[in-house]
Coordinates of C-alpha atoms in Angstrom, one line a residue:
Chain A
X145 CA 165.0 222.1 195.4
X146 CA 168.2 223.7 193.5
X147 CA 167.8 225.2 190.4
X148 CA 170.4 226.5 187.8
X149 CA 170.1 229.7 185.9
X150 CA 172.5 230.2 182.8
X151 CA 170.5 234.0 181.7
X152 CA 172.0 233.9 178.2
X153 CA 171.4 231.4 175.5
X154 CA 173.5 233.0 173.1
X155 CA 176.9 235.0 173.2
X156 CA 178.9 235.6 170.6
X157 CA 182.0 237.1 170.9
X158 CA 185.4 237.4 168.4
X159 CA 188.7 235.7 168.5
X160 CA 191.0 237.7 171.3
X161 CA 188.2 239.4 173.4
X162 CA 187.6 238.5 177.0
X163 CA 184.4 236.1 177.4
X164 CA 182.3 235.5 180.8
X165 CA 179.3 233.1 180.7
X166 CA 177.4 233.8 183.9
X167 CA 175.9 230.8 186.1
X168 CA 174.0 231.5 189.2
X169 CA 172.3 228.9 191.4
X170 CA 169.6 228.2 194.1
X171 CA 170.4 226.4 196.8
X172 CA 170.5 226.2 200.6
X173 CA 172.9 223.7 201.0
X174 CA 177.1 222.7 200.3
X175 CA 176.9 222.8 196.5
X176 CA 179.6 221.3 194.1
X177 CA 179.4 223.3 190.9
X178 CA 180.8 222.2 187.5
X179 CA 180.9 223.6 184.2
X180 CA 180.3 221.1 181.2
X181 CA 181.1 221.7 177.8
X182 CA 179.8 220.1 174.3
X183 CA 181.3 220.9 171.0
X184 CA 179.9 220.0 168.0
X185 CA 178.9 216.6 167.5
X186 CA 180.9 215.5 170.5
X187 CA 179.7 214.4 173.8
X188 CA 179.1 215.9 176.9
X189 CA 182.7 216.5 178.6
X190 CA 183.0 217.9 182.4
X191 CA 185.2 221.2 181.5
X192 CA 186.0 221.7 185.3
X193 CA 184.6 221.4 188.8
X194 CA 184.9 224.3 191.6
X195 CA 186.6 222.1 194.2
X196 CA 189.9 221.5 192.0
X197 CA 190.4 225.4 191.3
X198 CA 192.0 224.4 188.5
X199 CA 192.3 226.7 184.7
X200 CA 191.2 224.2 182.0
X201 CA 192.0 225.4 178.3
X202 CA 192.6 228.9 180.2
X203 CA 188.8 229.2 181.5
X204 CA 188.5 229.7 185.3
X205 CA 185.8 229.6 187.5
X206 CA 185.2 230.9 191.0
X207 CA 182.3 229.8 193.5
X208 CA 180.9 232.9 195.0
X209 CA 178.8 231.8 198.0
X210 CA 177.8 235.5 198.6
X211 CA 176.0 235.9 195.3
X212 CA 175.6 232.2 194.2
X213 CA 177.3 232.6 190.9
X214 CA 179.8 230.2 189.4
X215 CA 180.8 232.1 185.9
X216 CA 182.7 231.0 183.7
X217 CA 186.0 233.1 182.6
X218 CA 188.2 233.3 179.5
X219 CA 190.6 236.2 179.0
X220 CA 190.9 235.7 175.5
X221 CA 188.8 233.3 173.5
X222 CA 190.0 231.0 170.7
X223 CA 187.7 230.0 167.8
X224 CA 187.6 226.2 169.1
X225 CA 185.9 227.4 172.3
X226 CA 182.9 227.3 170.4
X227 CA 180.5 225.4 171.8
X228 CA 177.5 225.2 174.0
X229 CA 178.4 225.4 177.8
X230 CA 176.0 224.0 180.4
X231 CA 176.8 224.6 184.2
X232 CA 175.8 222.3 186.8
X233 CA 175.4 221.8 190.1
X234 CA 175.3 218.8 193.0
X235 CA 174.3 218.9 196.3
X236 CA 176.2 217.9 198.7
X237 CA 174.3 216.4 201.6
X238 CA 173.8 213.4 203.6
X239 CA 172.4 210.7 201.8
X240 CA 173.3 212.9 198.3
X241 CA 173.4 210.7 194.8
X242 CA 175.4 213.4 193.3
X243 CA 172.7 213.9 190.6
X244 CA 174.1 217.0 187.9
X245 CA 171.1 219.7 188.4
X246 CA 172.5 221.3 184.9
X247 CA 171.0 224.7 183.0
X248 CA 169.7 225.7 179.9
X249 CA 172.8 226.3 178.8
X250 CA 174.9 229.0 176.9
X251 CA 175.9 228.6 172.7
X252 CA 179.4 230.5 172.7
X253 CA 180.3 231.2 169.1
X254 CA 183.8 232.8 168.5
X255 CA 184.0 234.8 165.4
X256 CA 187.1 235.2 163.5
Chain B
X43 CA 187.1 203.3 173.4
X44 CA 187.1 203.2 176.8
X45 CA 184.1 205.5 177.8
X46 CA 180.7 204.9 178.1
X47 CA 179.0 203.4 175.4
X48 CA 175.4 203.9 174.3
X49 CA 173.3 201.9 171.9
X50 CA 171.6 202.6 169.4
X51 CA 172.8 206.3 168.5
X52 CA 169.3 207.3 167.3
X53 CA 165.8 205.5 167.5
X54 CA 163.1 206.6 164.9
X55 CA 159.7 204.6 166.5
X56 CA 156.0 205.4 166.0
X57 CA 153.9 206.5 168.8
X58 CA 152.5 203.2 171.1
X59 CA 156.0 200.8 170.8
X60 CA 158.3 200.3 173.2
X61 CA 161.8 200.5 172.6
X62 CA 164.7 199.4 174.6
X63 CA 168.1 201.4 175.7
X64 CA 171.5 200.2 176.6
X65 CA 174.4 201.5 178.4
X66 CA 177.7 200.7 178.9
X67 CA 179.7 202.4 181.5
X68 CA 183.3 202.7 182.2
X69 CA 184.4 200.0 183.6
X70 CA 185.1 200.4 187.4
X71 CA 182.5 202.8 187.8
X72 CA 179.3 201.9 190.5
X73 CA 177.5 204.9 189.7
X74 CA 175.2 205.3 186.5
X75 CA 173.0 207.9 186.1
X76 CA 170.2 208.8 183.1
X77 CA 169.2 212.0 181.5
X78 CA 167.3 213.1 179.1
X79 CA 167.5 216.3 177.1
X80 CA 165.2 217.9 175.3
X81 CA 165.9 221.1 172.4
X82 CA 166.9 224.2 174.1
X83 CA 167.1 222.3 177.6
X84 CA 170.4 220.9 179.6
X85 CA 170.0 217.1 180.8
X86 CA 167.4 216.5 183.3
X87 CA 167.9 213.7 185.9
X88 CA 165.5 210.2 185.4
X89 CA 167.0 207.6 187.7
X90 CA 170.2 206.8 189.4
X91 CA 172.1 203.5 189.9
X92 CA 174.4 202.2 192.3
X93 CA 176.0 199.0 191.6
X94 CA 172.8 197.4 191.0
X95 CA 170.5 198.9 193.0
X96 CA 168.0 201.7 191.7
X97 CA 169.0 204.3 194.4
X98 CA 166.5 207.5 192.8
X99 CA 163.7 207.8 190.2
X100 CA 162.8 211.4 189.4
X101 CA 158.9 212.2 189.0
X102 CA 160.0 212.9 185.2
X103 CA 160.1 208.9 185.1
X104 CA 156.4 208.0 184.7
X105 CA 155.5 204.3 184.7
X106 CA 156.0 204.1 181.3
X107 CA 159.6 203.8 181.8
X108 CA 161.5 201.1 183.5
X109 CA 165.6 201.0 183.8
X110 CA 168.0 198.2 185.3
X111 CA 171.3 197.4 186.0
X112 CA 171.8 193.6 186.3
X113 CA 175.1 192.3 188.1
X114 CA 175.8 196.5 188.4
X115 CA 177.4 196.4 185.0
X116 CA 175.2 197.9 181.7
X117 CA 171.9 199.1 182.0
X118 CA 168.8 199.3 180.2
X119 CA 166.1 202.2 180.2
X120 CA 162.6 200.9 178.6
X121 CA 160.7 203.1 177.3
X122 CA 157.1 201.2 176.7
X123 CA 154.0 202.6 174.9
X124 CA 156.0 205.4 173.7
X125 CA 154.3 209.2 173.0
X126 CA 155.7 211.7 170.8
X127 CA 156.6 213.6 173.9
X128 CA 159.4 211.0 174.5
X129 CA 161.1 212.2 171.8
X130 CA 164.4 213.6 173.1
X131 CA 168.4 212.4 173.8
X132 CA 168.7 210.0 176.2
X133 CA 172.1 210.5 178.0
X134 CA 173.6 207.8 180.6
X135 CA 176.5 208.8 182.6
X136 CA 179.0 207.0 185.1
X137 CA 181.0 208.0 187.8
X138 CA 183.0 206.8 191.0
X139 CA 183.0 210.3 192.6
X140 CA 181.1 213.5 191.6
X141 CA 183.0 213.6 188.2
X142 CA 180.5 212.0 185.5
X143 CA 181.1 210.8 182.3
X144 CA 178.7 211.0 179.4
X145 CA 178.3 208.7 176.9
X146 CA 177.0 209.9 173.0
X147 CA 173.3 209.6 173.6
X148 CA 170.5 207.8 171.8
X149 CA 168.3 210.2 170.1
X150 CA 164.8 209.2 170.1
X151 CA 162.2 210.2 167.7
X152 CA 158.8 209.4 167.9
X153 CA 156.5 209.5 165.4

C-alpha cells in the first residue's frame, strides 16, 4: 500500500527566508504527486501536481524517484503563504481510481 | 459558485442517529470521491464514484455507512447509528482527470 510521510507538523519561518516542506512517499509503482494547500477557513485547493512542472505562487516541486521525495520549495515566503500544506499522492496503475493518498500535513506560519 | 457544494456545513447529533450528507459536484465531473479527516490527520479515502456506479469502498467504511450517487449527479453519504468516533469533516471531491476538487466539508460532531 502507499503511504505519505510529511515529518514536520510545524514550521515556522519569517517573511523573506527560503521555506522547504519535505514530502517523501512509499510506493512501488508510477506515482502522481500533488501538493494541496488550505488557508484559513478556506477549502482544500490542489496547489500543484508533479506532471505539469509548473511554479504556482513561486513554490516548485520536483519528483525525485531516487529518494521518493516530492518537497515543496519557496525561495522567499510571503506572510499569505500561511497555511497548512498536505502532500498527496495517486497511483498510477491499471485499473487505478486516482484516490489522493494525502499526509498528516505541514502548518506553515510566516512571521512578519 | 460553481464548485462543489456540500450540505450541511456542520452536523451536531447525539451518539445512535443517523444523519444524512449531500454533495454536489461540479458539473461535468464523473468522478466523486469522499474523505474524511480527522484533527491532526490529512483526508483519508471512504468510497469512490464513477458516474453512478460505486467503483471503491475503503475498509474505513464500516456498515454503518452507506453513500450513493443517483443518475451520477449529487451524492449522499449516510451515516446510521452514529458513534462519537464519527465525529470528523467529511470532504467530497470531484474530478474528470487526477486533478480533484474539494468542496467546504460538513463537520460532524457527535455527542
Amino acid at each position: 500500500a502507499q503511504r505519505v510521510t510529511q515529518p514536520e507538523k510545524l514550521l515556522s519561518v519569517f517573511k523573506g527566508a527560503p521555506v522547504e516542506l519535505k514530502c517523501n512517499y512509499s510506493y512501488s509503482g508510477s506515482p502522481e504527486l500533488f501538493w494541496y494547500v488550505q488557508y484559513s477557513r478556506q477549502r482544500l485547493q490542489l496547489l500543484l501536481r508533479h506532471i505539469s512542472r509548473e511554479s504556482i505562487k513561486g513554490f516548485t516541486a520536483d519528483l525525485n524517484k531516487g529518494e521518493t521525495s516530492f518537497h515543496l520549495k519557496k525561495p522567499f515566503a510571503q506572510e499569505e503563504d500561511s497555511a497548512m500544506y498536505y502532500c498527496a499522492l495517486i497511483r498510477i496503475s491499471g485499473g487505478s481510481n486516482y484516490k489522493l493518498t494525502f499526509g498528516k500535513g505541514t502548518l506553515l506560519t510566516v512571521n512578519p | 459558485d460553481t464548485g462543489v457544494s456540500q450540505n450541511p456545513r456542520h452536523k451536531i447529533t447525539k451518539r445512535g442517529q443517523n444523519v444524512t450528507f449531500r454533495c454536489d459536484p461540479i458539473s461535468e465531473h464523473n468522478r466523486l470521491y469522499w474523505y474524511r479527516q480527522t484533527l491532526g490527520q490529512g483526508p483519508e479515502f471512504l468510497t469512490y464514484f464513477q458516474n453512478e456506479a460505486q467503483l471503491e469502498k475503503s475498509r474505513l467504511l464500516s456498515d454503518r455507512f452507506s453513500a450513493e450517487r443517483p443518475k451520477g449527479s449529487f451524492s449522499t453519504l449516510e451515516i446510521q447509528r452514529t458513534e462519537q468516533g464519527d465525529s470528523a469533516m467529511y470532504l467530497c471531491a470531484s474530478s474528470v482527470t487526477h486533478e480533484q476538487y474539494f468542496g467546504p466539508g460538513t463537520r460532524l460532531t457527535v455527542t
